[in-house]
Coordinates of C-alpha atoms and ligand atoms in Angstrom, one line a residue:
M672 CA -78.4 249.2 252.7
A673 CA -78.8 251.0 249.3
F674 CA -76.5 253.9 248.8
N675 CA -78.2 257.3 249.2
A676 CA -76.4 259.9 247.2
K677 CA -78.4 262.9 248.6
N678 CA -77.5 261.9 252.2
F679 CA -73.9 261.3 251.2
I680 CA -73.7 264.8 249.7
K681 CA -75.2 266.4 252.7
D682 CA -72.8 264.7 255.1
K683 CA -69.8 265.4 253.0
I684 CA -70.7 269.1 252.6
E685 CA -70.8 269.4 256.4
E686 CA -67.5 267.6 256.8
I687 CA -65.7 269.7 254.2
R688 CA -67.1 272.9 255.7
A689 CA -66.0 271.9 259.2
Q690 CA -62.5 271.0 258.0
V691 CA -61.8 273.9 255.7
G692 CA -63.7 276.7 257.5
Q693 CA -63.1 280.1 255.8
K694 CA -59.8 279.0 254.3
C695 CA -59.1 278.4 250.6
A696 CA -59.1 274.9 249.2
I697 CA -57.9 273.6 245.8
C698 CA -59.3 270.8 243.8
A699 CA -57.2 269.6 240.9
T700 CA -59.5 268.2 238.2
S701 CA -58.5 266.2 235.2
G702 CA -62.0 266.2 233.8
G703 CA -62.4 262.6 234.9
V704 CA -65.6 261.5 236.7
D705 CA -63.9 261.3 240.2
S706 CA -62.2 264.7 240.2
M707 CA -65.1 266.4 238.6
V708 CA -67.6 265.0 241.1
C709 CA -65.1 266.1 243.8
A710 CA -64.9 269.6 242.4
F711 CA -68.7 270.0 242.3
L712 CA -69.1 268.6 245.8
A713 CA -66.4 270.9 247.2
H714 CA -67.9 273.9 245.4
R715 CA -71.3 273.1 247.1
A716 CA -69.5 273.2 250.4
L717 CA -67.1 276.1 249.9
G718 CA -68.4 278.3 247.1
R719 CA -65.7 280.9 246.1
N720 CA -63.3 279.5 248.6
L721 CA -62.8 276.5 246.3
V722 CA -60.4 276.9 243.3
A723 CA -60.6 274.2 240.7
V724 CA -57.3 273.8 239.0
F725 CA -57.0 272.1 235.6
I726 CA -53.4 271.3 234.7
D727 CA -53.0 271.0 231.0
D728 CA -50.2 268.4 231.0
G729 CA -50.3 267.9 227.2
L730 CA -51.5 264.4 227.9
M731 CA -55.2 265.0 227.6
R732 CA -57.7 263.9 225.0
E733 CA -58.7 266.2 222.1
N734 CA -60.2 269.5 223.3
E735 CA -60.3 268.4 227.0
P736 CA -58.8 271.5 228.6
K737 CA -61.4 273.8 226.9
T738 CA -64.4 271.5 227.3
V739 CA -63.8 270.8 231.0
T740 CA -62.9 274.3 232.1
T741 CA -66.0 275.6 230.2
I742 CA -68.2 273.2 232.1
L743 CA -66.7 274.1 235.5
R744 CA -67.0 277.9 234.8
K745 CA -70.6 277.5 233.5
H746 CA -71.5 276.0 236.9
G747 CA -70.0 279.0 238.7
I748 CA -66.8 277.2 239.9
R749 CA -63.7 279.4 240.2
T750 CA -61.5 277.7 237.7
V751 CA -57.8 278.1 236.8
L752 CA -56.2 276.6 233.7
I753 CA -52.5 276.0 234.1
Y754 CA -50.5 275.1 230.9
S755 CA -47.5 273.0 231.8
A756 CA -47.1 270.5 229.1
D757 CA -43.5 271.4 228.6
D758 CA -42.7 270.3 232.2
F759 CA -44.4 267.0 231.8
F760 CA -42.7 266.1 228.5
K761 CA -39.4 267.1 230.0
A762 CA -40.0 264.9 233.1
L763 CA -41.1 261.9 231.0
R764 CA -38.1 262.2 228.6
G765 CA -36.1 259.0 228.4
K766 CA -38.5 257.1 230.8
E767 CA -39.7 253.7 229.6
N768 CA -40.5 251.9 232.9
P769 CA -44.2 252.2 233.8
E770 CA -43.5 253.0 237.5
D771 CA -40.8 255.6 236.5
M772 CA -43.3 257.2 234.2
R773 CA -45.9 257.3 236.9
K774 CA -43.4 258.8 239.4
A775 CA -42.3 261.4 236.9
F776 CA -45.9 262.3 236.2
R777 CA -46.8 262.5 239.9
H778 CA -43.8 264.6 240.8
T779 CA -44.4 267.1 238.0
F780 CA -48.1 267.2 238.8
Y781 CA -47.6 268.0 242.5
K782 CA -44.9 270.5 241.8
T783 CA -47.2 272.3 239.4
L784 CA -50.1 272.1 241.9
G785 CA -47.8 273.2 244.7
K786 CA -47.2 276.5 242.8
A787 CA -51.0 277.0 242.5
V788 CA -51.4 276.2 246.2
R789 CA -48.9 278.9 247.1
K790 CA -50.4 281.4 244.7
Y791 CA -53.9 281.0 246.1
R792 CA -52.7 280.5 249.7
A793 CA -54.7 277.2 249.8
K794 CA -54.5 275.2 252.9
Y795 CA -56.4 272.2 251.7
M796 CA -56.5 270.0 248.7
I797 CA -59.7 268.1 247.9
Q798 CA -58.9 265.0 245.9
G799 CA -61.0 262.5 244.1
T800 CA -59.4 259.3 245.3
I801 CA -61.9 256.5 245.3
A802 CA -62.0 253.1 247.0
A803 CA -60.6 251.2 244.0
D804 CA -57.5 253.4 244.0
V805 CA -56.8 252.6 247.6
V806 CA -57.3 248.8 247.1
E807 CA -55.1 248.6 244.1
T808 CA -52.4 250.8 245.6
K809 CA -52.3 248.8 248.8
G810 CA -52.3 245.6 246.9
R811 CA -49.3 247.0 245.1
I812 CA -51.0 246.4 241.8
K813 CA -49.8 249.9 240.9
S814 CA -49.0 253.2 242.5
Q815 CA -51.9 255.6 241.8
H816 CA -50.8 259.2 241.6
N817 CA -53.8 260.2 243.7
V818 CA -53.3 258.0 246.8
L819 CA -50.6 260.1 248.5
A820 CA -50.3 258.5 251.9
Q821 CA -50.1 255.0 250.5
I822 CA -47.3 255.8 248.2
G823 CA -45.2 257.5 250.9
I824 CA -45.7 261.1 249.8
S825 CA -46.0 263.5 252.6
P826 CA -48.7 266.1 251.7
S827 CA -47.0 268.7 253.9
R828 CA -44.0 268.5 251.6
Y829 CA -46.2 270.2 249.1
G830 CA -47.8 272.4 251.7
L831 CA -51.2 270.7 251.6
N832 CA -53.7 269.1 253.9
I833 CA -55.6 266.4 251.9
I834 CA -59.3 265.8 252.0
E835 CA -60.6 262.7 250.1
P836 CA -64.4 262.8 250.3
L837 CA -65.0 260.0 247.8
V838 CA -62.5 257.5 249.3
T839 CA -65.2 255.1 250.5
L840 CA -67.0 254.9 247.2
Y841 CA -66.7 252.8 244.1
K842 CA -67.3 254.2 240.6
P843 CA -71.0 253.4 240.3
D844 CA -71.8 255.4 243.5
V845 CA -69.5 258.2 242.4
R846 CA -71.6 258.5 239.3
K847 CA -74.8 258.6 241.4
V848 CA -73.3 261.4 243.5
G849 CA -72.4 263.3 240.3
K850 CA -75.9 262.9 238.9
A851 CA -77.4 264.1 242.2
L852 CA -75.0 267.1 242.2
G853 CA -76.3 268.2 238.8
L854 CA -73.2 267.4 236.7
P855 CA -73.9 267.0 233.0
K856 CA -74.4 263.4 232.0
S857 CA -71.4 263.8 229.6
I858 CA -69.3 264.1 232.7
Y859 CA -70.8 261.8 235.4
G860 CA -71.5 259.1 232.8
R861 CA -68.2 259.3 231.1
M862 CA -65.6 256.6 230.9
P863 CA -62.8 256.6 233.5
F864 CA -59.7 258.3 232.3
P865 CA -56.5 257.8 234.3
G866 CA -54.8 260.8 236.0
P867 CA -51.5 260.4 234.0
G868 CA -53.7 260.6 230.9
L869 CA -52.5 259.4 227.5
A870 CA -49.1 258.6 229.1
T871 CA -50.7 255.4 230.5
R872 CA -51.4 254.5 226.9
V873 CA -48.0 255.0 225.3
V874 CA -45.8 252.0 225.8
G875 CA -42.2 253.2 226.0
E876 CA -40.9 256.8 226.1
V877 CA -43.7 259.4 225.9
T878 CA -43.0 262.1 223.3
R879 CA -45.2 264.9 221.8
D880 CA -45.2 263.2 218.5
K881 CA -46.5 259.9 220.0
V882 CA -49.1 261.6 222.0
R883 CA -50.3 263.5 218.9
M884 CA -50.8 260.2 217.1
L885 CA -52.4 258.6 220.1
R886 CA -54.7 261.5 220.7
K887 CA -56.0 261.2 217.1
A888 CA -56.4 257.4 217.4
T889 CA -58.2 257.9 220.7
S890 CA -60.7 260.3 219.3
I891 CA -61.4 257.9 216.4
V892 CA -61.9 254.9 218.8
E893 CA -64.1 256.9 221.2
R894 CA -66.3 258.2 218.3
E895 CA -66.7 254.9 216.5
L896 CA -67.5 253.0 219.8
R897 CA -69.8 255.7 221.2
N898 CA -72.8 253.4 220.8
V899 CA -71.1 250.3 222.0
K900 CA -71.7 250.0 225.7
A901 CA -68.4 249.6 227.5
F902 CA -66.7 250.5 230.8
Q903 CA -63.8 252.0 228.9
S904 CA -62.8 252.2 225.2
F905 CA -59.6 253.7 224.0
A906 CA -56.5 253.4 221.9
V907 CA -52.9 252.5 222.9
L908 CA -49.7 253.1 221.0
L909 CA -47.2 250.3 221.2
N910 CA -43.4 250.7 221.4
D911 CA -42.9 248.1 218.6
R912 CA -42.9 248.8 214.9
A913 CA -44.4 246.8 212.1
T914 CA -44.2 246.9 208.3
G915 CA -47.0 248.2 206.2
T916 CA -47.2 250.0 202.8
R917 CA -47.3 253.7 202.2
S918 CA -47.4 255.1 198.6
G919 CA -46.6 251.7 197.2
K920 CA -43.4 251.3 199.3
R921 CA -42.7 249.3 202.4
A922 CA -42.9 251.4 205.5
F923 CA -41.9 250.5 209.0
G924 CA -44.7 252.1 211.0
N925 CA -46.4 252.3 214.3
I926 CA -48.9 249.9 215.9
I927 CA -52.2 251.0 217.5
V928 CA -54.1 248.7 219.8
I929 CA -57.9 249.2 220.3
R930 CA -58.8 248.4 223.9
S931 CA -62.4 248.1 225.1
V932 CA -63.6 246.4 228.3
Q933 CA -66.7 245.6 230.3
S934 CA -66.3 246.1 234.0
K935 CA -68.2 247.1 237.1
N936 CA -65.4 248.7 239.2
A937 CA -62.2 248.2 237.2
M938 CA -61.0 245.5 239.6
T939 CA -61.8 242.8 236.9
A940 CA -62.7 243.3 233.3
T941 CA -63.6 241.4 230.2
P942 CA -63.0 242.5 226.6
T943 CA -66.0 244.0 224.8
I944 CA -67.4 241.9 221.9
I945 CA -67.3 244.4 219.2
P946 CA -69.0 243.8 215.8
Y947 CA -66.2 243.1 213.3
K948 CA -67.5 245.7 210.9
I949 CA -66.9 248.4 213.5
L950 CA -63.4 247.1 214.1
E951 CA -62.7 247.3 210.4
R952 CA -64.0 250.8 210.2
I953 CA -61.8 251.9 213.0
Q954 CA -58.8 250.3 211.4
R955 CA -59.6 252.1 208.1
K956 CA -60.0 255.5 209.8
I957 CA -56.8 255.2 211.9
T958 CA -54.6 254.1 209.0
R959 CA -56.0 256.8 206.7
Q960 CA -55.9 259.6 209.2
I961 CA -52.6 258.7 210.9
P962 CA -50.2 257.8 208.1
E963 CA -47.5 256.8 210.6
V964 CA -49.7 253.9 211.7
T965 CA -49.3 250.6 209.7
K966 CA -51.1 248.1 211.9
V967 CA -54.2 248.2 214.1
L968 CA -54.9 245.3 216.6
Y969 CA -57.8 244.5 219.0
D970 CA -56.9 243.4 222.5
I971 CA -58.8 240.4 223.8
S972 CA -57.2 240.1 227.2
P973 CA -59.4 240.0 230.4
K974 CA -58.3 241.4 233.8
P975 CA -56.8 239.4 235.4
P976 CA -54.3 238.3 234.1
S977 CA -54.1 241.5 232.1
T978 CA -54.8 245.1 233.4
I979 CA -57.0 247.6 231.6
E980 CA -54.3 250.1 230.8
Y981 CA -50.9 249.4 229.3
I982 CA -48.5 250.8 231.8
Ligands
LIG2315 P1 -55.7 249.0 235.4 O1 -54.8 249.4 234.2 O2 -54.9 248.8 236.7 O3 -56.7 250.2 235.6 O4 -56.5 247.8 235.2 C1 -57.8 250.2 236.5 C2 -58.5 251.4 236.4 O5 -57.8 252.5 236.9 C3 -57.5 253.5 235.9 N1 -56.1 253.9 236.1 C4 -55.7 255.0 236.7 N2 -56.4 256.0 237.2 N3 -54.4 257.1 237.9 C5 -55.8 257.1 237.8 O6 -56.4 258.0 238.2 C6 -53.6 256.1 237.4 O7 -52.4 256.1 237.5 C7 -54.3 255.0 236.8 N4 -53.9 253.9 236.2 C8 -55.0 253.2 235.8 C9 -57.8 252.8 234.6 O8 -58.1 253.7 233.5 C10 -58.9 251.8 234.9 O9 -60.1 252.4 234.9

């Protein structure tokens, strides 16, 4: 049977109201499709009893904290912006192993959120876990930070009861729900962006300096590929170095990978066939605007055997 977004919304509003009652609920949103749809859905159900929390972890794309909180507030959603980039960089210091990085991110994220939960005396956390997160986590493909039960985190440790209204849906249906809820297309139609943010796109230790470079490269890639239809397009900063030339001298610089994939639900993916001229333009812009970068590569790996992200 075809998915009916309106009925889904109606049912979930009733369910959320029945569970939360007159208590306060928190919804942490990263600005990604899933968490934004979740926040809008929960707001429909709870009104002022929902607090949307945006944690500025320092790992977001350019202007995200401002853009996202402005959209939430414009739609009447009670929104709190928490700046805690220092805590995240501290937690990620010295970590190079992908799972250690995810764990450090997750721990800092829930510690920060836990403080907000106590401050607002929230009893519930409404979370945008979707079906693919559960499948991949159960399959031990990776531990998603937003699938608490499956990764052995006890929500009560953080003082939270978890509600996951989107857990039966895959991304295309989540977008339909977003559209039916009246989210702007720039949000419900946007590319998936992982919870741990740009940290999933820095290979090796995550530092402020690397994130600054990657953020700039990401914005170039997103802008130049805005008219190329893709499931996700982004930049990655490798841990390796490579020689280039800067001011006529040899320079041992950084390597940026351009990643763009076609996919339905992120379970499998194929690389986007990008016109060569566009790739060349991206290369020029990145090496001009980020002098520390000496090489730009295009990743042609499908999933499987590869994954979409790099950690
Ligand atoms: P991979 O790299 O496993 O990614 O092929 C599949 C999809 O999941 C996104 N992704 C994440 N999303 N937390 C998230 O919320 C994460 O830790 C995470 N890791 C990957 C990725 O962007 C892709 O769409």
